[in-house]
């Protein structure tokens, strides 16, 4: 879908008008009957109204202004998604959107929801073109919107689309090697560097967690290192994003049940895809931060040589782990990546993973479980960013008492605790491999949806991209030199 900008009055065509107050209706090209109808409808229930002029459509959009600010912005996105559905049904190809009295913020949010809602994964339909969304051209009309606003919006949509596509891709065509290749393609397009460590290098680094999970696979593991280091970077030490890259998870010998479990485990690399999407987005928009992403990748299968419950493995940092459940594999590969991240002396490390069913049980598809050692200010900033983009983060505690639940009788630690507090004990396991400010984000609930939720489609949602990029944008503003802020 092409998004373009006009700074003047729209031409006559399919039009969308966003309004904050019914008084603005007088500015719109409505006859008296239409005006009376729209006023009555919007006064009764704010929403999206459709006027079909037989060959030309007019849409008038309003929201409930009594909500909190972040909820109002989200409502504009959701109204945009409603328009995407109408455009598909009515085969509307082009539309112009402008704000009657709302300012550019609602207009950009509406366009974001429209574009995200316009997504469709059609690669494997024999008639893929027929399955695509119909809307292909969107023009934003507003004097205060700059080309940079449009470029930012396009980059966000492109990044989320790339991540959704990767998550929706089956493992038959996106194994660990292909995933690393995809990261390289993204880097060449956006301008970041990608280094891929292959099996022999992973073995030389003694990444015991990644190697153990990979033992049941006929495909080799990979470890991708993505780097965006602009000359304008405001930080000398990197912020590192670590993403779980399990391209398919059968559970190993601790086999998952199906359906509603193994059958959507192509999505178990959603964290790895998300952190790559953030680096792609940062490079596209020239974000002045030194960023890295680490993605350990493999599938988890029950082959004859697969790791078995009761095995003890030695991790990259020398920690010994008793593996009591081979389906608790994500924390094993993440732990190696987290200990490897120490080599870069990072300012902050954030890992993103579809790690536990416990997080999904606690928060369903509506929230992300967050925990870590980075401190209250960092967590508050993540939660603020989550509120702004509506990928909300709920902080879970990492109390010392939870360490007792992952003590092993024969090794330094075991890879699973009791049924209770499963998301937290997974976080406690990861914490043992960090020696820097760190946050863990468990996206198991919202990363892959069983049904569409407004502009989040069924399947891969792209969760984490918008959250982390907004966090990083806010981070730039917090550390930018005061002189720059005054310019």
XYZ file of C-alpha atoms in Angstrom:
487
model
C 0.000 0.000 0.000
C 1.446 3.356 -1.048
C 1.129 6.249 1.409
C 1.675 9.773 0.109
C 1.247 13.324 1.328
C -0.625 16.416 0.198
C -0.426 19.730 2.010
C -3.429 21.267 0.286
C -7.127 20.578 -0.163
C -7.951 17.064 -1.404
C -9.249 16.460 -4.892
C -12.714 15.060 -5.349
C -12.542 11.291 -4.819
C -13.040 8.804 -2.011
C -12.530 10.859 1.134
C -12.171 10.305 4.861
C -12.699 13.133 7.355
C -11.582 12.813 10.975
C -13.443 15.021 13.425
C -13.102 15.758 17.120
C -16.316 17.776 17.529
C -19.584 17.765 15.588
C -19.168 21.509 14.938
C -16.495 20.540 12.416
C -19.120 18.818 10.289
C -20.077 22.216 8.856
C -16.698 22.298 7.119
C -17.370 19.079 5.208
C -18.890 18.728 1.723
C -22.259 17.472 3.003
C -25.744 18.482 1.990
C -28.276 19.369 4.693
C -29.827 15.899 4.822
C -26.433 14.250 5.094
C -25.364 16.747 7.742
C -28.439 16.066 9.879
C -27.975 12.294 9.532
C -24.288 12.394 10.456
C -24.826 14.757 13.407
C -27.506 12.497 14.848
C -25.461 9.328 14.421
C -22.202 10.682 15.819
C -23.895 12.381 18.744
C -25.473 9.054 19.673
C -22.415 6.861 19.122
C -19.027 8.087 17.829
C -17.621 5.804 15.151
C -17.092 5.427 11.420
C -19.968 6.522 9.172
C -20.224 5.686 5.490
C -21.873 7.782 2.785
C -22.066 6.091 -0.624
C -22.528 8.617 -3.410
C -22.667 5.954 -6.106
C -19.159 6.045 -7.430
C -17.608 8.102 -4.633
C -17.349 7.307 -0.952
C -17.260 9.687 1.997
C -16.289 8.387 5.421
C -16.641 10.452 8.592
C -14.806 9.257 11.676
C -15.078 10.283 15.315
C -14.055 8.660 18.592
C -15.109 8.831 22.217
C -13.125 11.790 23.569
C -13.662 10.741 27.183
C -10.954 8.073 27.101
C -7.367 8.378 28.328
C -4.910 9.796 25.782
C -3.324 6.463 24.860
C -6.784 4.896 24.496
C -7.898 7.724 22.208
C -4.879 7.198 19.961
C -5.627 3.484 19.891
C -9.237 4.171 18.936
C -8.024 6.158 15.913
C -5.893 3.170 14.882
C -8.855 0.847 15.270
C -11.078 3.132 13.206
C -8.402 2.954 10.501
C -8.596 -0.824 10.631
C -12.386 -0.640 10.185
C -11.855 1.360 7.022
C -9.406 -1.263 5.733
C -12.132 -3.900 6.067
C -14.666 -1.724 4.229
C -12.159 -0.964 1.471
C -11.595 -4.673 0.921
C -15.318 -5.459 0.882
C -16.213 -2.587 -1.453
C -13.057 -2.892 -3.598
C -11.897 0.646 -2.900
C -8.413 1.151 -4.336
C -7.605 4.767 -3.443
C -8.640 7.109 -0.688
C -7.745 10.538 0.712
C -7.720 11.172 4.445
C -7.660 14.510 6.197
C -8.426 15.904 9.607
C -11.237 18.401 9.953
C -10.220 19.550 13.423
C -8.119 16.790 15.027
C -4.531 17.724 14.190
C -1.926 15.457 12.630
C -1.572 12.985 15.552
C -4.964 11.309 15.049
C -4.459 11.382 11.293
C -1.158 9.488 11.533
C -2.620 7.026 14.044
C -5.607 6.409 11.780
C -3.306 5.811 8.807
C -1.180 3.445 10.894
C -4.206 1.354 11.855
C -5.407 1.416 8.262
C -2.076 0.183 6.898
C -1.551 -2.449 9.605
C -5.111 -3.665 9.097
C -4.519 -3.874 5.364
C -1.946 -6.654 5.857
C -2.458 -10.084 4.296
C -0.080 -13.059 4.056
C -0.859 -14.433 0.599
C 2.378 -16.125 -0.460
C 1.020 -19.659 -0.581
C -2.346 -19.059 -2.247
C -2.299 -20.189 -5.864
C -4.318 -17.061 -6.608
C -2.520 -14.813 -4.146
C -3.464 -11.599 -5.892
C -7.159 -12.266 -5.310
C -6.542 -12.757 -1.592
C -4.719 -9.450 -1.106
C -6.311 -6.441 0.461
C -7.740 -4.115 -2.165
C -6.654 -0.690 -0.912
C -3.410 0.325 -2.605
C -3.160 4.139 -2.491
C -3.653 6.381 0.550
C -3.151 10.144 0.507
C -2.861 12.091 3.747
C -3.964 15.713 3.513
C -2.719 17.992 6.276
C -0.604 21.127 6.297
C 1.352 20.159 9.426
C 2.461 16.713 8.274
C 6.044 16.688 7.011
C 7.663 14.215 4.599
C 9.594 12.850 7.593
C 6.301 11.883 9.246
C 5.326 9.904 6.153
C 8.741 8.256 5.931
C 8.533 7.217 9.592
C 5.054 5.783 9.099
C 6.112 3.867 5.985
C 9.184 2.451 7.729
C 7.127 1.255 10.688
C 4.588 -0.430 8.422
C 7.342 -2.041 6.334
C 9.128 -3.329 9.422
C 6.004 -4.798 11.021
C 5.087 -6.366 7.671
C 8.513 -7.999 7.361
C 8.230 -9.404 10.876
C 4.687 -10.680 10.336
C 5.790 -12.357 7.116
C 8.693 -14.104 8.863
C 6.488 -15.312 11.717
C 3.849 -16.594 9.290
C 6.404 -18.390 7.133
C 6.487 -22.179 7.687
C 9.727 -23.819 8.802
C 9.935 -25.792 5.560
C 10.990 -22.544 3.882
C 12.414 -20.636 6.862
C 14.772 -22.773 8.893
C 17.621 -21.309 10.937
C 19.855 -20.854 7.887
C 17.119 -19.171 5.863
C 16.244 -16.921 8.802
C 19.846 -15.720 8.970
C 19.775 -15.092 5.213
C 16.594 -13.061 5.638
C 18.337 -10.891 8.226
C 21.161 -10.318 5.749
C 18.686 -9.191 3.097
C 17.100 -6.775 5.564
C 20.530 -5.397 6.442
C 21.474 -4.789 2.834
C 18.195 -2.973 2.261
C 18.269 -0.797 5.383
C 22.004 -0.321 5.900
C 22.963 -2.376 8.970
C 25.577 -5.132 9.102
C 24.870 -8.816 9.693
C 27.366 -11.447 10.804
C 26.222 -15.065 10.979
C 28.032 -17.603 13.170
C 27.603 -21.139 11.869
C 27.787 -24.532 13.544
C 31.569 -24.785 13.884
C 31.813 -21.262 15.307
C 28.951 -21.945 17.726
C 30.769 -25.083 18.845
C 34.036 -23.187 19.311
C 32.219 -20.671 21.506
C 30.818 -23.572 23.565
C 27.242 -22.372 23.360
C 25.952 -25.464 25.092
C 22.344 -24.353 25.261
C 22.003 -23.650 21.555
C 23.905 -26.815 20.638
C 21.795 -28.951 22.960
C 18.500 -27.748 21.508
C 19.878 -28.261 17.998
C 20.958 -31.891 18.613
C 17.639 -33.284 17.383
C 17.661 -31.319 14.145
C 19.051 -32.241 10.751
C 19.557 -28.514 10.060
C 22.464 -26.628 11.674
C 21.950 -23.809 14.140
C 22.902 -20.200 13.448
C 23.760 -17.236 15.633
C 23.087 -13.894 13.939
C 24.728 -10.648 15.047
C 23.035 -7.535 13.662
C 24.668 -4.137 14.181
C 23.564 -0.566 13.538
C 26.354 1.840 14.495
C 25.870 5.270 12.884
C 28.477 7.987 13.146
C 25.832 10.090 14.888
C 25.313 7.556 17.685
C 24.734 9.216 21.050
C 25.889 6.149 23.002
C 29.355 4.608 22.921
C 28.277 1.248 24.354
C 25.495 -0.591 22.562
C 21.945 -1.294 23.500
C 21.562 -4.977 22.661
C 18.310 -6.699 21.722
C 18.277 -10.479 22.054
C 15.577 -12.481 20.285
C 14.570 -16.109 20.590
C 14.904 -17.781 17.201
C 13.321 -21.225 17.565
C 12.059 -21.621 14.009
C 9.876 -24.559 14.997
C 9.293 -26.098 18.412
C 7.965 -29.616 18.709
C 8.924 -29.618 22.368
C 11.694 -32.092 21.644
C 11.330 -35.388 23.529
C 8.994 -33.524 25.918
C 6.640 -33.486 22.946
C 3.962 -30.801 22.728
C 0.324 -31.785 22.260
C -1.615 -30.688 19.204
C -3.869 -28.950 18.194
C -3.639 -25.484 19.802
C 0.010 -26.009 20.659
C 2.507 -27.561 18.260
C 0.466 -26.574 15.215
C 1.409 -22.891 15.486
C 4.989 -23.333 16.679
C 6.402 -21.851 13.484
C 5.840 -18.644 15.461
C 8.389 -19.526 18.147
C 10.934 -17.275 16.434
C 8.721 -14.181 16.812
C 11.153 -12.616 19.285
C 14.083 -13.035 16.908
C 12.066 -11.592 14.046
C 10.969 -8.659 16.201
C 14.471 -7.580 17.262
C 15.650 -7.805 13.657
C 12.669 -5.658 12.691
C 13.698 -3.028 15.228
C 17.245 -2.856 13.877
C 15.840 -2.615 10.343
C 13.567 0.230 11.407
C 16.337 2.071 13.263
C 18.607 1.852 10.227
C 15.884 2.946 7.813
C 15.170 6.043 9.917
C 18.820 6.717 10.854
C 18.146 6.542 14.588
C 21.246 7.995 16.323
C 21.861 5.023 18.605
C 24.425 2.237 18.616
C 22.251 -0.889 18.517
C 22.844 -4.607 18.185
C 20.617 -7.644 17.939
C 21.618 -11.220 18.764
C 19.447 -14.053 17.452
C 20.320 -17.680 18.296
C 18.305 -19.866 15.929
C 17.452 -23.548 15.588
C 14.473 -25.844 15.491
C 13.661 -28.166 18.416
C 12.885 -31.726 17.280
C 12.759 -35.216 18.848
C 15.345 -36.993 16.703
C 17.267 -39.991 18.001
C 20.163 -37.815 19.120
C 17.967 -35.180 20.771
C 18.700 -33.930 24.259
C 16.829 -35.969 26.882
C 15.188 -34.993 30.181
C 17.791 -35.429 32.903
C 20.778 -34.462 30.751
C 23.247 -31.915 32.114
C 24.719 -29.368 29.711
C 27.374 -26.683 30.070
C 26.460 -23.230 28.843
C 28.574 -20.576 27.097
C 29.510 -18.974 30.435
C 30.338 -22.302 32.120
C 27.090 -22.672 34.086
C 25.820 -26.260 34.253
C 22.117 -26.835 33.617
C 20.009 -29.894 34.383
C 17.499 -30.152 31.555
C 14.298 -31.583 33.029
C 11.992 -30.495 30.212
C 13.183 -30.246 26.612
C 10.197 -27.995 25.844
C 11.782 -25.308 28.035
C 14.328 -24.805 25.269
C 13.975 -21.089 24.544
C 15.664 -20.100 27.784
C 18.623 -22.347 26.910
C 19.421 -20.618 23.627
C 18.675 -17.175 25.067
C 21.004 -17.813 28.001
C 23.932 -18.398 25.653
C 23.119 -15.182 23.791
C 22.772 -13.202 27.017
C 26.146 -14.362 28.306
C 27.703 -13.684 24.878
C 26.328 -10.118 25.053
C 28.761 -9.395 27.908
C 31.565 -9.188 25.329
C 30.147 -5.852 24.138
C 29.847 -4.202 27.587
C 26.301 -3.052 26.797
C 24.470 -0.122 28.340
C 21.278 -2.182 28.334
C 20.113 -5.579 27.102
C 16.486 -6.387 26.319
C 15.520 -9.903 25.336
C 12.268 -10.666 23.520
C 10.848 -14.167 23.428
C 7.767 -16.320 23.079
C 8.993 -17.986 26.233
C 6.198 -19.345 28.414
C 2.586 -20.395 28.317
C 2.396 -18.943 31.817
C 2.759 -15.396 30.461
C -0.018 -16.059 27.962
C -2.233 -17.537 30.678
C -1.694 -14.474 32.863
C -2.159 -11.775 30.213
C -3.803 -13.526 27.233
C -3.102 -11.698 23.954
C -3.381 -8.224 25.478
C -0.136 -7.790 27.362
C 3.588 -8.488 27.509
C 5.179 -9.819 30.678
C 8.214 -7.710 31.577
C 10.808 -8.236 34.291
C 14.479 -7.556 34.838
C 17.314 -5.823 36.645
C 17.557 -2.579 34.644
C 15.740 -0.585 37.295
C 12.445 1.204 37.768
C 13.193 4.047 35.345
C 13.878 1.731 32.411
C 10.803 -0.363 33.118
C 8.694 2.775 33.414
C 9.968 3.979 30.040
C 9.136 0.628 28.465
C 5.662 0.780 29.939
C 5.232 4.338 28.685
C 6.263 3.275 25.177
C 3.925 0.301 25.451
C 1.029 2.566 26.350
C 1.821 4.890 23.435
C 1.750 2.117 20.812
C -0.704 -0.098 22.724
C 1.694 -2.999 23.162
C 1.370 -2.854 26.913
C 3.949 -4.196 29.361
C 3.073 -5.569 32.794
C 5.962 -5.857 35.242
C 6.390 -9.194 37.023
C 8.614 -9.440 40.143
C 11.951 -11.239 40.266
C 12.069 -11.833 44.021
C 14.959 -13.877 45.395
C 12.560 -16.549 46.646
C 11.845 -17.634 43.063
C 15.477 -18.799 42.770
C 14.613 -21.668 45.085
C 12.213 -23.040 42.467
C 14.968 -23.664 39.879
C 17.641 -25.141 42.151
C 18.987 -28.444 40.851
C 20.139 -31.423 42.907
C 22.951 -32.250 40.483
C 23.852 -29.039 38.610
C 24.061 -25.277 39.079
C 20.472 -24.771 37.969
C 17.603 -26.659 36.335
C 15.773 -25.362 33.298
C 12.245 -25.453 34.673
C 10.505 -24.699 37.944
C 7.092 -25.663 39.234
C 3.807 -25.050 37.412
C 3.239 -21.877 39.414
C 5.008 -18.632 38.411
C 6.370 -20.233 35.247
C 6.985 -16.924 33.477
C 8.918 -15.631 36.480
C 11.083 -18.705 37.012
C 11.981 -18.559 33.312
C 13.052 -14.968 33.909
C 15.052 -16.002 36.991
C 16.841 -18.596 34.869
C 17.800 -15.959 32.293
C 18.906 -13.507 34.978
C 21.737 -15.870 35.934
C 23.361 -15.190 32.558
C 23.302 -11.384 32.756
C 25.817 -9.006 34.297
C 24.449 -5.685 33.070
C 21.142 -3.772 33.107
C 18.651 -6.219 31.598
C 14.952 -6.576 30.775
C 13.122 -9.707 29.678
C 9.933 -9.370 27.605
C 7.781 -12.485 27.253
C 5.558 -11.996 24.190
C 4.034 -15.499 24.152
C 0.472 -14.164 24.317
C 0.296 -11.394 21.697
C 2.892 -12.582 19.148
C 0.634 -15.025 17.242
C -3.120 -14.572 17.405
C -5.780 -17.274 16.988
C -8.119 -14.653 15.501
C -7.820 -11.060 14.336
C -7.880 -8.343 16.986
C -8.567 -5.030 15.213
C -5.437 -4.162 13.178
C -3.556 -7.134 14.600
C -4.298 -9.966 12.152
C -4.786 -13.633 12.761
C -1.330 -15.230 12.886
C 1.843 -13.205 13.247
C 1.159 -9.787 14.791
C 4.623 -8.175 14.713
C 4.449 -7.525 18.460
C 7.546 -5.876 19.888
C 8.651 -3.828 16.888
C 6.591 -0.723 17.575
C 7.095 -1.040 21.341
C 10.876 -1.215 21.239
C 11.298 1.383 18.528
C 9.142 3.862 20.441
C 11.179 3.096 23.571
C 14.380 3.798 21.639
C 13.011 7.026 20.178
C 12.139 8.198 23.681
C 15.569 7.076 24.872
C 17.222 9.281 22.241
C 15.283 12.283 23.512
C 16.296 11.516 27.085
C 20.044 11.456 26.322
C 20.267 13.948 23.472
C 22.520 16.883 24.451
C 20.565 19.887 25.665
C 22.083 22.079 22.975
C 20.606 19.801 20.298
C 17.194 20.035 21.909
C 17.298 23.816 21.765
C 18.091 23.961 18.028
